[in-house]
CSV table of C-alpha atoms in Angstrom, one decimal:
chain,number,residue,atom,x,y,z
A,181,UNK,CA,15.9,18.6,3.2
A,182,UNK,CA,16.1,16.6,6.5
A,183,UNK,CA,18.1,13.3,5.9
A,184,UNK,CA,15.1,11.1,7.3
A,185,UNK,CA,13.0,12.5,5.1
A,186,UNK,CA,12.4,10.1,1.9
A,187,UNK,CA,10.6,10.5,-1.0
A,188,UNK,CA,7.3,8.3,-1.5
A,189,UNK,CA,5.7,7.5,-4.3
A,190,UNK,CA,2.4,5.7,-4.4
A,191,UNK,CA,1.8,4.5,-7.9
A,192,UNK,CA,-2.5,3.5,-8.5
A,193,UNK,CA,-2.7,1.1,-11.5
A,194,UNK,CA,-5.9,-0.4,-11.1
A,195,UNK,CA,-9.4,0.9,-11.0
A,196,UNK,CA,-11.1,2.3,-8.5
A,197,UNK,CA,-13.5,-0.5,-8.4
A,198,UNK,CA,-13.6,-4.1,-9.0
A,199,UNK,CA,-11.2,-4.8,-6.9
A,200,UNK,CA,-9.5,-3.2,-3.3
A,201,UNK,CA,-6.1,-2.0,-4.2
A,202,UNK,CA,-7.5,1.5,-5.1
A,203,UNK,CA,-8.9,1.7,-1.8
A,204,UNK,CA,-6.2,0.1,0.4
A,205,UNK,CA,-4.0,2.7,-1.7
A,206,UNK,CA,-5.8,5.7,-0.5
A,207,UNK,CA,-5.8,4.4,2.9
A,208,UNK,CA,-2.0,4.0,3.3
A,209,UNK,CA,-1.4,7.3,1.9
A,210,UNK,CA,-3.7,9.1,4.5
A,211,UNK,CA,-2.1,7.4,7.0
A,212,UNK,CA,1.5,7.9,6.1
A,213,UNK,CA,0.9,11.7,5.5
A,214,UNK,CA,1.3,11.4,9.5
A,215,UNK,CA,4.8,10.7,8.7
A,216,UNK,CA,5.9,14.0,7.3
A,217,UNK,CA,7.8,12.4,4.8
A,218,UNK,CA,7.9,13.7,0.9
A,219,UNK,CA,4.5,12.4,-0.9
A,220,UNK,CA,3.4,11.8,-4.5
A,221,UNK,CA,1.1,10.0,-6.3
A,222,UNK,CA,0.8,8.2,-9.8
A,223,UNK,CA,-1.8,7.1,-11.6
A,224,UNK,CA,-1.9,5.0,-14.5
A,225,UNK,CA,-3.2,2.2,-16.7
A,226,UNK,CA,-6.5,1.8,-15.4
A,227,UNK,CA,-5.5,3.8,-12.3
A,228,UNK,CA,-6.4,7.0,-14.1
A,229,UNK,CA,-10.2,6.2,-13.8
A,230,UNK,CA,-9.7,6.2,-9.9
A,231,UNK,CA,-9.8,10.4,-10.5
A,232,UNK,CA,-12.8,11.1,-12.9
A,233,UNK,CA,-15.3,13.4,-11.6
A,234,UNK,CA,-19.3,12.4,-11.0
A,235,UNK,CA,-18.5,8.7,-9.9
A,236,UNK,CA,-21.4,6.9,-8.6
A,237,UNK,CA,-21.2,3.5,-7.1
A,238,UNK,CA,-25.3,3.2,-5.9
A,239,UNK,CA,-25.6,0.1,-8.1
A,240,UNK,CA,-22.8,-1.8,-7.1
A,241,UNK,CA,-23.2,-1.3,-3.4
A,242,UNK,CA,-19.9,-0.1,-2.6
A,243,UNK,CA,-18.6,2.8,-1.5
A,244,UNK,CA,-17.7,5.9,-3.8
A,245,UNK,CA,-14.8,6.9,-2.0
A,246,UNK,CA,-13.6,9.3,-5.0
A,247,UNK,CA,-14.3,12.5,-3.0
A,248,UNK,CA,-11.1,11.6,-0.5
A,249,UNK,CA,-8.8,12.6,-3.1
A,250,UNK,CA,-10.0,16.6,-2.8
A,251,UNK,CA,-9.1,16.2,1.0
A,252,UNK,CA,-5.5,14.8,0.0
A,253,UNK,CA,-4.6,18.6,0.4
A,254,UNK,CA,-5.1,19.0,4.0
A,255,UNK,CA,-3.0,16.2,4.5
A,256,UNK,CA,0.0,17.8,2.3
A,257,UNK,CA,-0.1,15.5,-0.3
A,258,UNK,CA,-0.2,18.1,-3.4
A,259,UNK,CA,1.8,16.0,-6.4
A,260,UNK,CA,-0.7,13.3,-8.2
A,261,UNK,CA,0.8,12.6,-11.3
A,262,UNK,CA,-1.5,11.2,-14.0
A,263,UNK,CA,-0.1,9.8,-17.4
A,264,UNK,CA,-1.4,11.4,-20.6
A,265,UNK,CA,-1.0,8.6,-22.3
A,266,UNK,CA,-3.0,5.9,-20.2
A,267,UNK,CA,-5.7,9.0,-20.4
A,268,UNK,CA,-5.7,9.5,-24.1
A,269,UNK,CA,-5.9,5.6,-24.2
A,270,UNK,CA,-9.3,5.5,-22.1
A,271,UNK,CA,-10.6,8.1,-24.6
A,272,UNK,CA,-10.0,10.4,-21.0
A,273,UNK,CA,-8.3,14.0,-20.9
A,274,UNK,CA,-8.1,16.2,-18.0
A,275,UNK,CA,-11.3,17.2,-18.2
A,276,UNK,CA,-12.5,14.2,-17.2
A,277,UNK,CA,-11.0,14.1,-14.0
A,278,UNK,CA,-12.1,16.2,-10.5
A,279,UNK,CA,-10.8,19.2,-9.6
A,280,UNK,CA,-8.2,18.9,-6.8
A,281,UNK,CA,-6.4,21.7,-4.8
A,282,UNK,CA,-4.7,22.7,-2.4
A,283,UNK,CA,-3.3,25.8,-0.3
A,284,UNK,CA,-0.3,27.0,-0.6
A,285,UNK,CA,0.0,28.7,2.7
A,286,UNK,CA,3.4,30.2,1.2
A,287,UNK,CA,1.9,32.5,-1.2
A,288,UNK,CA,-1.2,33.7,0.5
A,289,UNK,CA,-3.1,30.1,0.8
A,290,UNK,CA,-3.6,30.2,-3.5
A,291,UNK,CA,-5.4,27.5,-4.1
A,292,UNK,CA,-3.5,25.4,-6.9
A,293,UNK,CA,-3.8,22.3,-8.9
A,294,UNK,CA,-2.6,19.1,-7.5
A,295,UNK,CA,-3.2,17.0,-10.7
A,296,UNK,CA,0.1,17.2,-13.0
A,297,UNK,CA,-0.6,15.5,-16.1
A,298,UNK,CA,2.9,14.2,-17.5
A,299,UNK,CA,4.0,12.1,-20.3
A,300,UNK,CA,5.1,8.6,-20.0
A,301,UNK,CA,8.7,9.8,-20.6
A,302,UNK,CA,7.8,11.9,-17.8
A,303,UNK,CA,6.3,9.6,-15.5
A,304,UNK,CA,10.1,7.5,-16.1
A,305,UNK,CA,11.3,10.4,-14.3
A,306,UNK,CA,9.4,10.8,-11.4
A,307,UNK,CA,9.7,7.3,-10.5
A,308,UNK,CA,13.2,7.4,-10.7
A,309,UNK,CA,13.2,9.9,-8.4
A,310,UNK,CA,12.0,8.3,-5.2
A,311,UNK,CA,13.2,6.6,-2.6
A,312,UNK,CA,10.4,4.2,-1.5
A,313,UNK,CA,7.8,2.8,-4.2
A,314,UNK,CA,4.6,1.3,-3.0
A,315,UNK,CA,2.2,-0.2,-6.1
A,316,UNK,CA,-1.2,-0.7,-5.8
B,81,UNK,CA,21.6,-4.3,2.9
B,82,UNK,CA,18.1,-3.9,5.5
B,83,UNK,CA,15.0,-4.9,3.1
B,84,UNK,CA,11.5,-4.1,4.1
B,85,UNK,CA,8.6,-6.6,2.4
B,86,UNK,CA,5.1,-5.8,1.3
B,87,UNK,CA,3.4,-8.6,0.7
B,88,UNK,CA,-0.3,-7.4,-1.2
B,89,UNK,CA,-1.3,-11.1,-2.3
B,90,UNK,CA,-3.1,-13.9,-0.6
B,91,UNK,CA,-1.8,-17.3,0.3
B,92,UNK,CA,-2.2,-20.4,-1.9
B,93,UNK,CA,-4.2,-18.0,-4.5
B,94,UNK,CA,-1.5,-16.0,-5.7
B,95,UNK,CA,2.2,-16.9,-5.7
B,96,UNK,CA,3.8,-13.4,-4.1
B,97,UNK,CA,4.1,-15.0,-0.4
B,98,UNK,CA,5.7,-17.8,-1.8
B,99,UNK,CA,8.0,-15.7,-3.3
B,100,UNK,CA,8.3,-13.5,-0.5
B,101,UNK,CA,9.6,-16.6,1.5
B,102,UNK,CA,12.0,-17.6,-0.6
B,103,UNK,CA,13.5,-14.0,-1.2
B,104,UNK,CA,13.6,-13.1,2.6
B,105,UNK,CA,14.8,-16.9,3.3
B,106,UNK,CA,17.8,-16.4,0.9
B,107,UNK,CA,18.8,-12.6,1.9
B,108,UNK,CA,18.8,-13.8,5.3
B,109,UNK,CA,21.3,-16.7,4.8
B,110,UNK,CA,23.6,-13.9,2.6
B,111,UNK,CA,24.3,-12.1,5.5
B,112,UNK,CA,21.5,-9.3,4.7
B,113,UNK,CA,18.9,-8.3,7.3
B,114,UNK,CA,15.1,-8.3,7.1
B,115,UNK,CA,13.8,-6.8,10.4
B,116,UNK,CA,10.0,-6.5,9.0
B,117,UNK,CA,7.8,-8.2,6.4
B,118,UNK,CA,4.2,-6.0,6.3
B,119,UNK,CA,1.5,-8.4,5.3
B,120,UNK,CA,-1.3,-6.1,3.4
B,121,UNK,CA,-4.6,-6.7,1.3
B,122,UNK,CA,-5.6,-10.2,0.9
B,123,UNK,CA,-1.9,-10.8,2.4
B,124,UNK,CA,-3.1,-10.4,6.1
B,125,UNK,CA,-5.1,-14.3,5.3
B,126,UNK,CA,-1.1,-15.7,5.7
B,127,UNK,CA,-1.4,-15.2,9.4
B,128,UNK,CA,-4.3,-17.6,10.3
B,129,UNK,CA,-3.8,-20.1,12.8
B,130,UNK,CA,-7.0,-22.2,11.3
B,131,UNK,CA,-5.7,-22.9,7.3
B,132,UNK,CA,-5.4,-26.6,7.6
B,133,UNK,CA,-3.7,-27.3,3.9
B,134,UNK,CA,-3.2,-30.9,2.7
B,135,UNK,CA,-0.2,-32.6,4.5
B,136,UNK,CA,1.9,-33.2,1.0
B,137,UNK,CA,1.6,-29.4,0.4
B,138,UNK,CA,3.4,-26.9,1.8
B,139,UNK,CA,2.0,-24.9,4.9
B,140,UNK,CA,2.5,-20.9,4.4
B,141,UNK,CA,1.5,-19.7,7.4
B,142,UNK,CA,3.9,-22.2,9.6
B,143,UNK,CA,7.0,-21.5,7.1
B,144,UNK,CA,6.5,-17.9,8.3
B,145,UNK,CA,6.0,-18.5,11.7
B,146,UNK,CA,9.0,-20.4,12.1
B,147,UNK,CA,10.8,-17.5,10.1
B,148,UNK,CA,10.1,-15.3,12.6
B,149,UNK,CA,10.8,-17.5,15.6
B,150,UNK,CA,14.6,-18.5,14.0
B,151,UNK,CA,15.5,-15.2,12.6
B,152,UNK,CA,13.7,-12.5,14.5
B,153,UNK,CA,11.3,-11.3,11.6
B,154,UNK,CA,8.7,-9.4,12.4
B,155,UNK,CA,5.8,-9.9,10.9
B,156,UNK,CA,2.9,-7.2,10.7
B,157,UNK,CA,-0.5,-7.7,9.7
B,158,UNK,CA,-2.3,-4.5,8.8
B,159,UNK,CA,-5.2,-4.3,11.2
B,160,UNK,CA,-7.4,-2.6,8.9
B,161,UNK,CA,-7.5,-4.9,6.1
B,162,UNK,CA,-7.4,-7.8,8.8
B,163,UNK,CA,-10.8,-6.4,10.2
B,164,UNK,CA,-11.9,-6.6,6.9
B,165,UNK,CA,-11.2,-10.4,6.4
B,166,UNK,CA,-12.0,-11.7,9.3
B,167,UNK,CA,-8.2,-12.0,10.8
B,168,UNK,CA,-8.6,-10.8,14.9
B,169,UNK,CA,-5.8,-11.2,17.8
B,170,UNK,CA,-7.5,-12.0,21.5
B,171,UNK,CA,-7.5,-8.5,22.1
B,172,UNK,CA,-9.2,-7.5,18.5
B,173,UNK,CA,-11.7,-10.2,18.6
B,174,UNK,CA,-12.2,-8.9,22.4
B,175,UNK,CA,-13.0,-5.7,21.7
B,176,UNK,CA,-15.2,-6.7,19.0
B,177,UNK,CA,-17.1,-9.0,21.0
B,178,UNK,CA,-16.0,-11.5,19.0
B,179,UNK,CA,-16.0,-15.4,19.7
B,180,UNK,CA,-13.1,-16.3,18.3
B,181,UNK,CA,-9.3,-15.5,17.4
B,182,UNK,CA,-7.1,-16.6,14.3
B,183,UNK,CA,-3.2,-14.6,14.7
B,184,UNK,CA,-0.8,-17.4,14.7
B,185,UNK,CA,2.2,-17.5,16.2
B,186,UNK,CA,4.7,-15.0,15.3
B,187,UNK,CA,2.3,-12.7,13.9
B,188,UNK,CA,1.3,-9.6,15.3
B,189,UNK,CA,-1.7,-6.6,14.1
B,190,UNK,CA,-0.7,-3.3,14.0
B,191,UNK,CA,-1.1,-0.5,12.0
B,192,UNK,CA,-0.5,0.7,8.3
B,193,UNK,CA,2.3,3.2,10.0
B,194,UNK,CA,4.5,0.5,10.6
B,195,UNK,CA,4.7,-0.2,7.0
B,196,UNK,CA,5.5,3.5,6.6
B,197,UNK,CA,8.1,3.4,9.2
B,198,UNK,CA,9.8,0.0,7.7
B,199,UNK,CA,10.3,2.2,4.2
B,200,UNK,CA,12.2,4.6,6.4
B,201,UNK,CA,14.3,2.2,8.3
B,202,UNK,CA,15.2,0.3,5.9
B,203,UNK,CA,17.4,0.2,2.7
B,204,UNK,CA,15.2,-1.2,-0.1
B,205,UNK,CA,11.3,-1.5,0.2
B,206,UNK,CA,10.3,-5.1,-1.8
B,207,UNK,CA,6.7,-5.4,-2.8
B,208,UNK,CA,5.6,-8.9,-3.9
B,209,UNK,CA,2.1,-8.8,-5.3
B,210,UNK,CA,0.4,-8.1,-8.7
């Protein structure tokens, strides 16, 4: 790996509406994808509900920006991390959550899974792991 | 050490800016450098020029202004989430057709890359927010 390149994690705790963090999230991470540097995301706590499927914000007059996370994939970012425990204790499982992919152009553009459901234990891991931690 | 700060909170509302100060205040006088504090979500209010806080309190945007003007900080508002609130430069509030302009001194708007880049450059990324 290059030395300027460091590893970023993004870690979404809140939900995706209510208040702007989610959002704000989202829009640093498209815009430091520019930066070719090595990208992940987390999600947890209430940050888990920022990936279920079929949201629909009509009533609340804001907008449902949940479909940006399928396009995370043309901008590289491939490794969202979502905690099994914050899941089970939203009465969530991966089910729950939209499909997100993206193409490894390595093995004949395969389409596979970005979501990586991991443990709490786990998620300890990953975080240790980076270089630069940005919380939303 | 080089530390980068993120500051997600607003001023007077939340504590983190505060905090922010004192942290930046205090590396700088150990001999550490602190070439960029990014101010993001409700932390881009810090830069107005128009908060006019009671004279017995403290004044958040001027401690920060006078930060940067004595030690050379630059400080970054994110233009998007300024745009949002209502926090323009000349320029901005030009383009906009707006009437009026609210960056104090010391500030400057740029982009969410700069926040990016000061994770790069720097040794230790501090966020102060929720």
């Amino acid at each position: 790996m290059e030395d300027d390149v460091k590893k970023f994690l993004y870690v979404n705790r809140k939900a995706p509406y209510g208040t702007i963090y989610a959002l704000e999230s989202l829009e640093v991470v498209l815009i430091g994808a520019a930066f070719d540097q090595d990208v992940s995301l987390a999600f947890l706590d209430d940050g888990v509900f920022q990936l279920t499927k079929s949201q629909d914000t009509a009533d609340i007059g804001v907008k449902n920006f949940s479909p940006t996370f399928r396009a995370l994939g043309d901008y590289e970012v491939t490794k969202l991390y979502v905690e099994k425990e914050s899941l089970e204790e939203r009465g969530l499982t991966a089910d729950d959550l939209q499909e997100i992919v993206w193409e490894d152009e390595d093995d004949d553009y395969e389409e596979k899974p970005s979501i990586r459901i991991v443990s709490r234990a786990e998620m300890a891991d990953v975080m240790a792991d980076q270089d630069v931690i940005l919380s939303f | 050490m080089k530390f980068g700060i993120l500051i997600s909170e607003g001023p007077y509302t939340h504590q983190a800016t505060d905090s922010a100060y004192h942290f930046v205040k205090a590396a700088l006088e150990a001999g550490h450098e602190v070439p960029r504090v990014f101010f993001y979500h409700d932390g881009v209010n810090v830069a107005t020029s128009l908060s006019v806080p009671p004279q017995d309190e403290r004044n958040i945007q001027q401690q920060w202004s006078a930060l940067a003007k004595d030690h050379g900080v630059d400080l970054v508002v994110c233009i998007a989430a300024a745009q949002r609130r209502g926090m323009l430069d000349e320029n901005e509030a030009k383009r906009q057709g707006k009437t009026a302009h609210n960056i104090a001194e010391g500030f400057r708007i740029s982009g969410l890359g700069q926040l990016i880049e000061m994770g790069i450059e720097t040794d230790r990324l501090m966020t102060f927010g929720d």
